[in-house]
């Protein structure tokens, strides 16, 4: 007959573990329609006060949306409501396997991650000690065993290791964060190609390694201002000829007008 599969079955446990991992990575996201509606209302409110920002301020524009969900459906919902931004900025960390963002995330959640590392190291130490105890039992008498254990107790203390930059990607406790980053990169590629279908939206991808928030802001502002800057271009011989003809024609028109008057 078939053996009964219980919750303790290794395959069941592996599946549960995988489901927990996925849940810890994926975040609850509201529907595209709700996002677009809330954004539409917020922008309508902004537009009421927009003209008061500075003399001659336009009522449209002047808004920034941070951390908008990375999905094609959410992007389409914006498009349908005519809420597409002029510029989309994506901050990426691709240098040295993304160590910059791993380090930053570690520092922001240091206590929580450190306690997880300590817990794991303590469990590993207990397991090793248990293995040694079993080995000892086979060799030593009870009294000898106790004196060896007492000596071991004195010398054992678990200390958190100092983490160097290269260590961040190897810590099991950073695995969830690494998965989130991978997921983001995957989603970004899909959404980026969708965004680029609209010729009105410019996409800027900035590398965050070795940058400060100020330098990233300055780069973004430069890109945003570029379309409004005056661009001079070199005139070819044909352009100059054309301009000369236009000027001559204008001169003739003026002469005709004067004669008529």
XYZ file of N, CA and C in Angstrom:
783
model
N 0.824 -1.201 0.000
C 0.000 0.000 0.000
C 0.862 1.255 0.000
N 0.210 2.396 -0.239
C 0.944 3.667 -0.264
C 1.239 4.125 1.152
N 2.441 4.681 1.330
C 2.767 5.188 2.664
C 2.110 6.557 2.817
N 1.644 6.834 4.030
C 0.942 8.098 4.278
C 1.950 9.251 4.310
N 1.623 10.328 3.617
C 2.526 11.487 3.619
C 2.076 12.447 4.719
N 2.974 12.697 5.671
C 2.645 13.604 6.778
C 3.364 14.939 6.577
N 3.082 15.854 7.506
C 3.714 17.183 7.439
C 5.222 17.100 7.641
N 5.670 15.975 8.244
C 7.113 15.826 8.498
C 7.867 15.284 7.287
N 7.137 14.903 6.259
C 7.775 14.342 5.069
C 8.747 15.376 4.484
N 9.996 14.955 4.157
C 11.009 15.913 3.664
C 10.533 16.745 2.476
N 9.823 16.107 1.539
C 9.369 16.850 0.354
C 8.335 17.914 0.721
N 7.444 17.547 1.671
C 6.425 18.504 2.125
C 7.113 19.684 2.803
N 8.090 19.366 3.654
C 8.816 20.429 4.362
C 9.547 21.349 3.380
N 10.135 20.745 2.345
C 10.855 21.538 1.334
C 9.887 22.485 0.622
N 8.668 21.969 0.313
C 7.673 22.799 -0.374
C 7.196 23.952 0.516
N 6.993 23.635 1.802
C 6.551 24.666 2.752
C 7.620 25.754 2.869
N 8.878 25.302 2.977
C 9.995 26.245 3.107
C 10.060 27.176 1.887
N 9.870 26.586 0.704
C 9.913 27.359 -0.548
C 8.779 28.388 -0.564
N 7.588 27.966 -0.103
C 6.427 28.872 -0.076
C 6.668 30.036 0.880
N 7.284 29.731 2.036
C 7.581 30.787 3.020
C 8.581 31.776 2.429
N 9.604 31.220 1.737
C 10.620 32.087 1.110
C 9.967 33.023 0.097
N 9.098 32.466 -0.755
C 8.434 33.285 -1.782
C 7.589 34.373 -1.137
N 6.874 33.998 -0.063
C 6.002 34.970 0.608
C 6.809 36.098 1.230
N 7.993 35.761 1.730
C 8.817 36.802 2.371
C 9.385 37.767 1.335
N 9.484 37.306 0.092
C 10.031 38.157 -0.976
C 8.934 39.006 -1.612
N 7.794 38.368 -1.907
C 6.742 39.103 -2.621
C 5.985 39.990 -1.633
N 5.644 41.182 -2.077
C 4.948 42.109 -1.196
C 3.515 42.262 -1.686
N 2.630 42.578 -0.745
C 1.226 42.735 -1.108
C 1.089 44.033 -1.908
N 0.555 43.904 -3.118
C 0.418 45.080 -3.986
C -1.052 45.289 -4.318
N -1.513 46.521 -4.176
C -2.904 46.836 -4.514
C -3.100 46.758 -6.024
N -4.360 46.669 -6.436
C -4.646 46.506 -7.864
C -4.251 47.769 -8.641
N -3.933 47.601 -9.938
C -3.547 48.746 -10.780
C -4.601 49.855 -10.769
N -5.893 49.459 -10.773
C -6.977 50.454 -10.820
C -6.952 51.337 -9.569
N -6.764 50.685 -8.396
C -6.743 51.449 -7.135
C -5.568 52.425 -7.137
N -4.395 51.934 -7.537
C -3.210 52.803 -7.596
C -3.470 54.023 -8.472
N -3.999 53.763 -9.679
C -4.208 54.851 -10.640
C -5.239 55.859 -10.122
N -6.306 55.345 -9.473
C -7.350 56.248 -8.956
C -6.812 57.140 -7.840
N -6.079 56.528 -6.899
C -5.524 57.291 -5.770
C -4.551 58.352 -6.286
N -3.744 57.946 -7.265
C -2.761 58.869 -7.839
C -3.467 60.025 -8.553
N -4.527 59.682 -9.277
C -5.288 60.703 -10.014
C -5.848 61.749 -9.047
N -6.403 61.262 -7.914
C -6.968 62.186 -6.915
C -5.877 63.069 -6.315
N -4.731 62.435 -5.977
C -3.623 63.185 -5.355
C -3.100 64.263 -6.302
N -2.998 63.917 -7.591
C -2.476 64.881 -8.576
C -3.484 66.017 -8.792
N -4.783 65.678 -8.763
C -5.821 66.714 -8.910
C -5.714 67.723 -7.761
N -5.455 67.214 -6.545
C -5.275 68.098 -5.377
C -4.054 68.999 -5.570
N -2.975 68.376 -6.059
C -1.728 69.129 -6.292
C -1.953 70.269 -7.275
N -2.712 69.971 -8.325
C -2.900 70.954 -9.396
C -3.611 72.215 -8.904
N -4.417 72.055 -7.830
C -5.102 73.230 -7.270
C -4.085 74.225 -6.712
N -3.023 73.679 -6.090
C -2.038 74.556 -5.427
C -0.816 74.820 -6.305
N -0.711 74.084 -7.412
C 0.497 74.163 -8.241
C 0.851 75.577 -8.701
N -0.187 76.365 -9.024
C 0.056 77.714 -9.569
C 0.693 78.637 -8.528
N 0.522 78.275 -7.237
C 1.045 79.138 -6.159
C 2.509 78.861 -5.833
N 3.116 77.883 -6.500
C 4.501 77.516 -6.147
C 5.466 78.668 -6.382
N 5.350 79.295 -7.531
C 6.191 80.457 -7.858
C 5.488 81.216 -8.980
N 5.822 82.489 -9.167
C 5.130 83.270 -10.211
C 5.229 82.588 -11.579
N 4.096 82.433 -12.228
C 4.073 81.832 -13.565
C 4.204 80.321 -13.567
N 4.023 79.683 -12.380
C 4.156 78.210 -12.309
C 3.006 77.547 -13.058
N 3.311 76.495 -13.852
C 2.232 75.797 -14.563
C 1.417 74.958 -13.583
N 0.136 74.728 -13.907
C -0.663 73.941 -12.958
C -0.386 72.444 -13.100
N 0.126 72.040 -14.259
C 0.448 70.611 -14.423
C 1.890 70.354 -14.018
N 2.183 69.097 -13.703
C 3.567 68.708 -13.405
C 3.962 69.010 -11.975
N 5.255 68.839 -11.706
C 5.770 69.123 -10.373
C 5.566 67.993 -9.387
N 5.215 66.794 -9.870
C 5.037 65.686 -8.928
C 6.008 64.545 -9.194
N 6.356 63.855 -8.103
C 7.271 62.710 -8.179
C 6.605 61.537 -7.477
N 6.577 60.383 -8.111
C 6.022 59.177 -7.487
C 7.176 58.231 -7.196
N 7.281 57.819 -5.938
C 8.390 56.951 -5.537
C 7.879 55.527 -5.338
N 8.685 54.556 -5.753
C 8.367 53.133 -5.512
C 7.036 52.684 -6.102
N 6.707 53.171 -7.276
C 5.478 52.708 -7.943
C 5.664 51.242 -8.325
N 4.609 50.408 -8.182
C 4.787 48.963 -8.453
C 5.322 48.692 -9.859
N 6.243 47.736 -9.909
C 6.867 47.385 -11.187
C 6.058 46.295 -11.871
N 4.982 46.684 -12.526
C 4.252 45.685 -13.309
C 3.658 46.367 -14.531
N 3.562 45.609 -15.598
C 3.039 46.152 -16.860
C 1.601 46.638 -16.659
N 0.811 45.893 -15.862
C -0.592 46.282 -15.632
C -0.694 47.625 -14.907
N 0.186 47.834 -13.912
C 0.158 49.103 -13.173
C 0.549 50.266 -14.091
N 1.501 49.984 -14.974
C 1.939 51.025 -15.915
C 0.815 51.355 -16.901
N 0.141 50.322 -17.408
C -0.962 50.528 -18.364
C -2.088 51.337 -17.727
N -2.339 51.087 -16.427
C -3.410 51.820 -15.729
C -3.110 53.319 -15.709
N -1.834 53.671 -15.543
C -1.428 55.091 -15.578
C -1.660 55.659 -16.968
N -1.261 54.872 -17.957
C -1.363 55.302 -19.353
C -2.823 55.593 -19.711
N -3.721 54.695 -19.270
C -5.148 54.851 -19.586
C -5.725 56.128 -18.986
N -5.211 56.525 -17.831
C -5.733 57.734 -17.173
C -4.975 58.995 -17.600
N -4.041 58.830 -18.542
C -3.271 59.986 -19.002
C -2.349 60.541 -17.930
N -1.836 59.654 -17.086
C -0.978 60.099 -15.978
C 0.484 59.712 -16.172
N 0.884 59.469 -17.415
C 2.275 59.053 -17.622
C 3.239 60.177 -17.240
N 4.301 59.833 -16.509
C 5.288 60.863 -16.160
C 6.156 61.208 -17.368
N 6.873 62.334 -17.280
C 7.794 62.706 -18.365
C 9.063 61.872 -18.289
N 9.464 61.545 -17.048
C 10.739 60.843 -16.844
C 10.552 59.701 -15.858
N 11.128 58.550 -16.174
C 11.152 57.424 -15.230
C 12.606 57.168 -14.868
N 12.890 57.195 -13.565
C 14.265 56.983 -13.098
C 14.342 55.641 -12.382
N 15.279 54.801 -12.806
C 15.501 53.519 -12.121
C 16.896 53.545 -11.505
N 16.969 53.296 -10.199
C 18.266 53.239 -9.514
C 18.704 51.784 -9.445
N 19.900 51.511 -9.967
C 20.383 50.127 -10.004
C 21.743 50.024 -9.329
N 22.043 48.819 -8.852
C 23.351 48.577 -8.237
C 23.917 47.315 -8.865
N 24.723 47.495 -9.904
C 25.225 46.319 -10.626
C 26.719 46.104 -10.408
N 27.384 47.064 -9.757
C 28.831 46.911 -9.553
C 29.126 45.925 -8.426
N 30.172 45.128 -8.601
C 30.611 44.138 -7.598
C 29.438 43.298 -7.086
N 28.627 42.775 -8.008
C 27.474 41.932 -7.639
C 26.499 42.627 -6.690
N 26.377 43.924 -6.821
C 25.381 44.646 -6.018
C 25.709 44.758 -4.546
N 27.006 44.778 -4.204
C 27.404 44.788 -2.787
C 26.981 46.085 -2.089
N 26.875 47.169 -2.845
C 26.524 48.467 -2.253
C 25.144 48.399 -1.587
N 24.169 47.860 -2.314
C 22.808 47.802 -1.761
C 22.707 46.742 -0.662
N 23.478 45.665 -0.781
C 23.471 44.636 0.272
C 24.016 45.222 1.574
N 25.103 45.965 1.447
C 25.724 46.563 2.636
C 24.766 47.580 3.270
N 24.146 48.388 2.417
C 23.228 49.419 2.918
C 22.039 48.776 3.642
N 21.515 47.693 3.062
C 20.372 47.009 3.674
C 20.784 46.357 4.989
N 21.994 45.782 4.994
C 22.495 45.163 6.231
C 22.581 46.216 7.338
N 23.159 47.378 7.019
C 23.328 48.426 8.034
C 21.972 48.946 8.535
N 20.999 49.005 7.627
C 19.671 49.504 8.015
C 18.933 48.511 8.912
N 19.250 47.209 8.771
C 18.563 46.167 9.563
C 19.559 45.377 10.400
N 20.620 46.058 10.827
C 21.756 45.366 11.451
C 21.347 44.478 12.633
N 20.555 45.036 13.573
C 20.213 44.281 14.790
C 19.459 42.999 14.459
N 18.480 43.140 13.567
C 17.653 41.983 13.198
C 18.502 40.904 12.512
N 19.346 41.323 11.567
C 20.169 40.351 10.828
C 21.213 39.723 11.752
N 21.835 40.548 12.605
C 22.838 40.016 13.536
C 22.245 38.976 14.479
N 21.021 39.239 14.960
C 20.422 38.266 15.885
C 20.138 36.951 15.161
N 19.784 37.037 13.869
C 19.565 35.805 13.086
C 20.879 35.050 12.894
N 21.961 35.820 12.623
C 23.279 35.183 12.438
C 23.699 34.487 13.730
N 23.540 35.189 14.867
C 23.910 34.612 16.173
C 23.108 33.353 16.463
N 21.808 33.409 16.158
C 20.936 32.250 16.402
C 21.441 31.050 15.603
N 21.749 31.308 14.325
C 22.240 30.204 13.476
C 23.559 29.658 14.007
N 24.487 30.562 14.358
C 25.799 30.109 14.841
C 25.678 29.341 16.158
N 24.748 29.796 17.019
C 24.534 29.102 18.297
C 24.003 27.695 18.040
N 23.017 27.596 17.129
C 22.451 26.270 16.808
C 23.518 25.353 16.227
N 24.359 25.924 15.348
C 25.441 25.113 14.759
C 26.412 24.646 15.837
N 26.727 25.549 16.785
C 27.665 25.203 17.865
C 27.083 24.109 18.753
N 25.770 24.210 19.044
C 25.116 23.184 19.881
C 25.153 21.835 19.178
N 24.889 21.852 17.867
C 24.927 20.594 17.094
C 26.307 19.955 17.147
N 27.341 20.797 16.930
C 28.719 20.275 16.960
C 29.045 19.695 18.323
N 28.612 20.426 19.369
C 28.905 19.995 20.738
C 28.240 18.646 21.001
N 27.010 18.519 20.513
C 26.250 17.269 20.694
C 26.965 16.108 19.995
N 27.468 16.392 18.784
C 28.205 15.353 18.045
C 29.445 14.929 18.812
N 30.181 15.945 19.339
C 31.409 15.632 20.094
C 31.087 14.833 21.347
N 29.958 15.216 22.001
C 29.574 14.527 23.238
C 29.342 13.045 22.961
N 28.683 12.770 21.850
C 28.407 11.368 21.497
C 29.705 10.612 21.241
N 30.621 11.300 20.534
C 31.923 10.654 20.271
C 32.651 10.367 21.578
N 32.632 11.373 22.489
C 33.313 11.233 23.781
C 32.744 10.073 24.583
N 31.402 9.988 24.583
C 30.738 8.950 25.383
C 31.245 7.566 25.029
N 31.535 7.420 23.752
C 32.009 6.106 23.309
C 33.417 5.831 23.824
N 34.191 6.907 24.089
C 35.599 6.711 24.459
C 35.837 6.811 25.964
N 35.250 7.837 26.598
C 35.624 8.135 27.979
C 34.645 7.589 29.006
N 35.141 7.507 30.256
C 34.253 7.161 31.370
C 33.489 8.418 31.737
N 32.456 8.281 32.533
C 31.584 9.395 32.891
C 32.349 10.543 33.553
N 33.261 10.244 34.503
C 33.987 11.301 35.222
C 34.884 12.099 34.286
N 35.633 11.368 33.471
C 36.531 12.036 32.507
C 35.715 12.960 31.588
N 34.547 12.429 31.185
C 33.667 13.143 30.269
C 33.240 14.482 30.862
N 32.845 14.458 32.159
C 32.388 15.678 32.833
C 33.492 16.728 32.916
N 34.707 16.292 33.227
C 35.803 17.264 33.364
C 36.148 17.895 32.005
N 36.069 17.091 30.937
C 36.325 17.630 29.586
C 35.251 18.667 29.227
N 33.965 18.337 29.534
C 32.854 19.257 29.226
C 32.994 20.573 29.973
N 33.386 20.481 31.253
C 33.545 21.686 32.076
C 34.626 22.588 31.483
N 35.711 21.985 31.038
C 36.809 22.759 30.434
C 36.331 23.429 29.145
N 35.509 22.690 28.380
C 34.986 23.237 27.114
C 34.073 24.436 27.356
N 33.213 24.319 28.401
C 32.259 25.386 28.720
C 32.977 26.705 28.956
N 34.112 26.626 29.699
C 34.869 27.841 30.039
C 35.379 28.547 28.778
N 35.839 27.763 27.831
C 36.497 28.362 26.660
C 35.578 28.763 25.525
N 34.248 28.466 25.646
C 33.352 28.693 24.504
C 32.551 29.982 24.626
N 32.653 30.842 23.637
C 31.803 32.038 23.593
C 31.606 32.393 22.118
N 30.358 32.584 21.724
C 30.104 32.882 20.304
C 30.120 34.394 20.088
N 30.969 34.825 19.190
C 31.097 36.255 18.892
C 30.778 36.475 17.417
N 30.049 37.545 17.148
C 29.726 37.863 15.749
C 30.983 38.251 14.992
N 31.164 37.701 13.806
C 32.354 38.070 13.030
C 32.213 39.482 12.463
N 33.336 40.137 12.255
C 33.329 41.436 11.564
C 33.047 41.160 10.091
N 32.092 41.863 9.521
C 31.738 41.586 8.127
C 32.465 42.529 7.179
N 33.202 41.938 6.252
C 33.855 42.738 5.210
C 32.895 42.848 4.031
N 33.197 43.758 3.076
C 32.290 43.976 1.932
C 31.988 42.696 1.175
N 33.027 41.857 1.016
C 32.853 40.646 0.201
C 31.977 39.599 0.890
N 31.767 39.753 2.211
C 31.029 38.725 2.951
C 29.522 38.811 2.744
N 29.016 40.005 2.388
C 27.570 40.206 2.413
C 26.800 39.232 1.528
N 27.378 38.915 0.368
C 26.618 38.050 -0.547
C 26.644 36.585 -0.106
N 27.521 36.238 0.860
C 27.613 34.830 1.281
C 26.832 34.528 2.559
N 26.248 35.551 3.190
C 25.537 35.313 4.449
C 24.146 34.762 4.145
N 23.804 33.589 4.688
C 22.470 33.019 4.413
C 21.338 33.981 4.785
N 21.569 34.787 5.841
C 20.531 35.717 6.314
C 20.237 36.835 5.316
N 21.112 37.019 4.321
C 20.890 38.067 3.304
C 20.167 37.496 2.081
N 19.862 36.213 2.131
C 19.285 35.533 0.967
C 17.963 36.173 0.528
N 17.099 36.502 1.500
C 15.792 37.108 1.170
C 15.986 38.423 0.424
N 16.946 39.217 0.902
C 17.206 40.522 0.277
C 17.719 40.323 -1.146
N 18.614 39.330 -1.324
C 19.157 39.063 -2.670
C 18.045 38.643 -3.626
N 17.109 37.848 -3.103
C 15.996 37.397 -3.949
C 15.112 38.581 -4.347
N 14.911 39.507 -3.407
C 14.100 40.701 -3.716
C 14.752 41.520 -4.824
N 16.083 41.644 -4.748
C 16.812 42.422 -5.762
C 16.696 41.734 -7.125
N 16.863 40.402 -7.145
C 16.741 39.646 -8.406
C 15.351 39.834 -9.012
N 14.348 39.778 -8.135
C 12.961 39.927 -8.580
C 12.745 41.321 -9.180
N 13.308 42.331 -8.512
C 13.192 43.715 -8.994
C 13.805 43.838 -10.388
N 15.017 43.286 -10.560
C 15.712 43.397 -11.851
C 14.909 42.708 -12.955
N 14.340 41.568 -12.615
C 13.540 40.816 -13.591
C 12.311 41.637 -14.000
N 11.606 42.189 -12.987
C 10.397 42.976 -13.267
C 10.731 44.256 -14.027
N 11.868 44.852 -13.672
C 12.254 46.114 -14.328
C 12.442 45.915 -15.827
N 13.100 44.820 -16.214
C 13.340 44.570 -17.646
C 12.021 44.494 -18.409
N 11.028 43.835 -17.795
C 9.721 43.697 -18.447
C 9.037 45.054 -18.574
N 9.023 45.799 -17.463
C 8.314 47.085 -17.455
C 9.042 48.123 -18.311
N 10.378 48.072 -18.289
C 11.162 49.049 -19.065
C 10.803 48.976 -20.549
N 10.681 47.752 -21.070
C 10.367 47.636 -22.506
C 8.960 48.167 -22.790
N 8.061 48.028 -21.808
C 6.695 48.562 -21.953
C 6.724 50.099 -21.936
N 7.524 50.661 -21.011
C 7.625 52.127 -20.889
C 8.158 52.723 -22.187
N 9.160 52.041 -22.764
C 9.830 52.584 -23.952
C 8.922 52.612 -25.180
N 7.765 51.947 -25.082
C 6.833 51.986 -26.213
C 6.180 53.364 -26.337
N 6.199 54.124 -25.227
C 5.677 55.490 -25.302
C 6.841 56.433 -25.570
N 6.801 57.097 -26.711
C 7.934 57.954 -27.099
C 8.008 59.216 -26.236
N 6.938 59.484 -25.466
C 6.902 60.719 -24.670
C 7.632 60.579 -23.336
N 7.912 59.335 -22.934
C 8.525 59.111 -21.618
C 10.000 58.789 -21.783
N 10.855 59.528 -21.075
C 12.278 59.182 -21.146
C 12.668 58.338 -19.930
N 13.503 57.341 -20.180
C 13.936 56.417 -19.127
C 15.386 56.706 -18.769
N 15.642 56.850 -17.479
C 17.012 57.097 -17.004
C 17.382 55.992 -16.033
N 18.497 55.325 -16.279
C 18.969 54.294 -15.348
C 20.265 54.791 -14.720
N 20.263 54.939 -13.396
C 21.439 55.457 -12.696
C 22.041 54.394 -11.790
N 23.349 54.343 -11.779
C 24.097 53.411 -10.918
C 24.285 54.073 -9.551
N 23.951 53.356 -8.467
C 24.028 54.009 -7.151
C 25.375 53.824 -6.453
N 26.177 52.850 -6.902
C 27.474 52.624 -6.250
C 28.338 53.878 -6.352
N 29.029 54.201 -5.280
C 29.936 55.374 -5.222
C 29.196 56.703 -5.385
N 27.861 56.703 -5.244
C 27.105 57.955 -5.407
C 26.464 58.363 -4.084
N 26.213 59.659 -3.936
C 25.451 60.136 -2.777
C 24.036 60.448 -3.264
N 23.062 60.540 -2.349
C 21.707 60.923 -2.786
C 21.720 62.250 -3.556
N 22.595 63.186 -3.119
C 22.659 64.499 -3.791
C 23.141 64.355 -5.237
N 24.196 63.536 -5.434
C 24.733 63.409 -6.801
C 23.721 62.716 -7.717
N 22.958 61.762 -7.164
C 21.927 61.087 -7.965
C 20.808 62.071 -8.323
N 20.453 62.916 -7.352
C 19.414 63.922 -7.609
C 19.874 64.885 -8.702
N 21.130 65.330 -8.602
C 21.662 66.262 -9.605
C 21.644 65.652 -10.999
N 22.027 64.362 -11.089
C 22.015 63.688 -12.400
C 20.595 63.620 -12.951
N 19.639 63.331 -12.058
C 18.240 63.225 -12.487
C 17.727 64.571 -12.987
N 18.038 65.634 -12.239
C 17.588 66.982 -12.624
C 18.163 67.366 -13.987
N 19.443 67.043 -14.208
C 20.073 67.349 -15.504
C 19.304 66.698 -16.643
N 18.956 65.418 -16.442
C 18.236 64.679 -17.489
C 16.849 65.284 -17.704
N 16.189 65.655 -16.596
C 14.836 66.211 -16.706
C 14.830 67.571 -17.406
N 15.905 68.341 -17.192
C 15.945 69.686 -17.786
C 16.375 69.678 -19.247
N 17.022 68.582 -19.652
C 17.615 68.533 -20.995
C 16.632 68.892 -22.119
N 15.407 68.332 -22.118
C 14.499 68.659 -23.232
C 14.150 70.146 -23.311
N 14.285 70.867 -22.175
C 13.896 72.283 -22.170
C 15.059 73.214 -22.501
N 16.236 72.636 -22.623
C 17.419 73.460 -22.916
C 17.444 73.797 -24.413
N 17.975 74.998 -24.733
C 18.108 75.395 -26.139
C 19.284 74.649 -26.757
N 19.055 74.015 -27.891
C 20.147 73.298 -28.565
C 20.550 74.053 -29.827
N 21.781 74.535 -29.867
C 22.272 75.134 -31.105
C 22.782 74.025 -32.015
N 22.656 74.178 -33.308
C 23.253 73.172 -34.188
C 23.989 73.858 -35.333
N 24.933 73.136 -35.890
C 25.741 73.718 -36.972
C 24.909 73.833 -38.242
N 25.051 74.971 -38.906
C 24.324 75.156 -40.164
C 25.166 74.649 -41.323
N 24.538 73.879 -42.199
C 25.265 73.399 -43.381
C 25.196 74.491 -44.460
N 25.937 74.300 -45.551
C 25.932 75.271 -46.668
C 24.508 75.422 -47.214
N 23.774 74.289 -47.262
C 22.395 74.331 -47.783
C 21.510 75.202 -46.895
N 21.673 75.009 -45.545
C 20.870 75.812 -44.606
C 21.129 77.295 -44.824
N 22.415 77.646 -44.994
C 22.789 79.061 -45.170
C 22.182 79.624 -46.456
N 22.235 78.813 -47.539
C 21.642 79.259 -48.810
C 20.144 79.514 -48.643
N 19.504 78.560 -47.931
C 18.058 78.655 -47.733
C 17.712 79.925 -46.956
N 18.537 80.171 -45.894
C 18.298 81.348 -45.058
C 18.479 82.635 -45.882
N 19.507 82.651 -46.734
C 19.772 83.830 -47.579
C 18.586 84.074 -48.510
N 18.053 82.984 -49.080
C 16.891 83.114 -49.981
C 15.684 83.679 -49.231
N 15.464 83.144 -47.990
C 14.324 83.617 -47.184
C 14.444 85.108 -46.907
N 15.671 85.525 -46.524
C 15.892 86.944 -46.216
C 15.647 87.811 -47.453
N 16.137 87.325 -48.609
C 15.962 88.074 -49.867
C 14.475 88.199 -50.196
N 13.755 87.090 -50.013
C 12.317 87.090 -50.313
C 11.588 88.067 -49.394
N 11.986 88.049 -48.079
C 11.361 88.977 -47.124
C 11.607 90.423 -47.550
N 12.862 90.695 -47.976
C 13.233 92.047 -48.414
C 12.379 92.484 -49.598
N 12.180 91.572 -50.548
C 11.369 91.893 -51.739
C 9.929 92.202 -51.343
N 9.401 91.369 -50.403
C 8.016 91.591 -49.945
C 7.867 92.980 -49.342
N 8.868 93.340 -48.508
C 8.812 94.652 -47.853
C 8.832 95.779 -48.899
N 9.679 95.615 -49.928
C 9.778 96.635 -50.983
C 8.435 96.800 -51.698
N 7.812 95.648 -52.000
C 6.515 95.680 -52.692
C 5.495 96.428 -51.845
N 5.493 96.099 -50.502
C 4.545 96.756 -49.596
C 4.751 98.270 -49.588
N 6.038 98.685 -49.526
C 6.345 100.118 -49.480
C 5.853 100.815 -50.750
N 6.078 100.150 -51.899
C 5.659 100.745 -53.176
C 4.142 100.912 -53.213
N 3.454 99.864 -52.650
C 1.985 99.917 -52.665
C 1.481 101.067 -51.798
N 2.233 101.276 -50.661
C 1.809 102.359 -49.768
C 2.156 103.705 -50.404
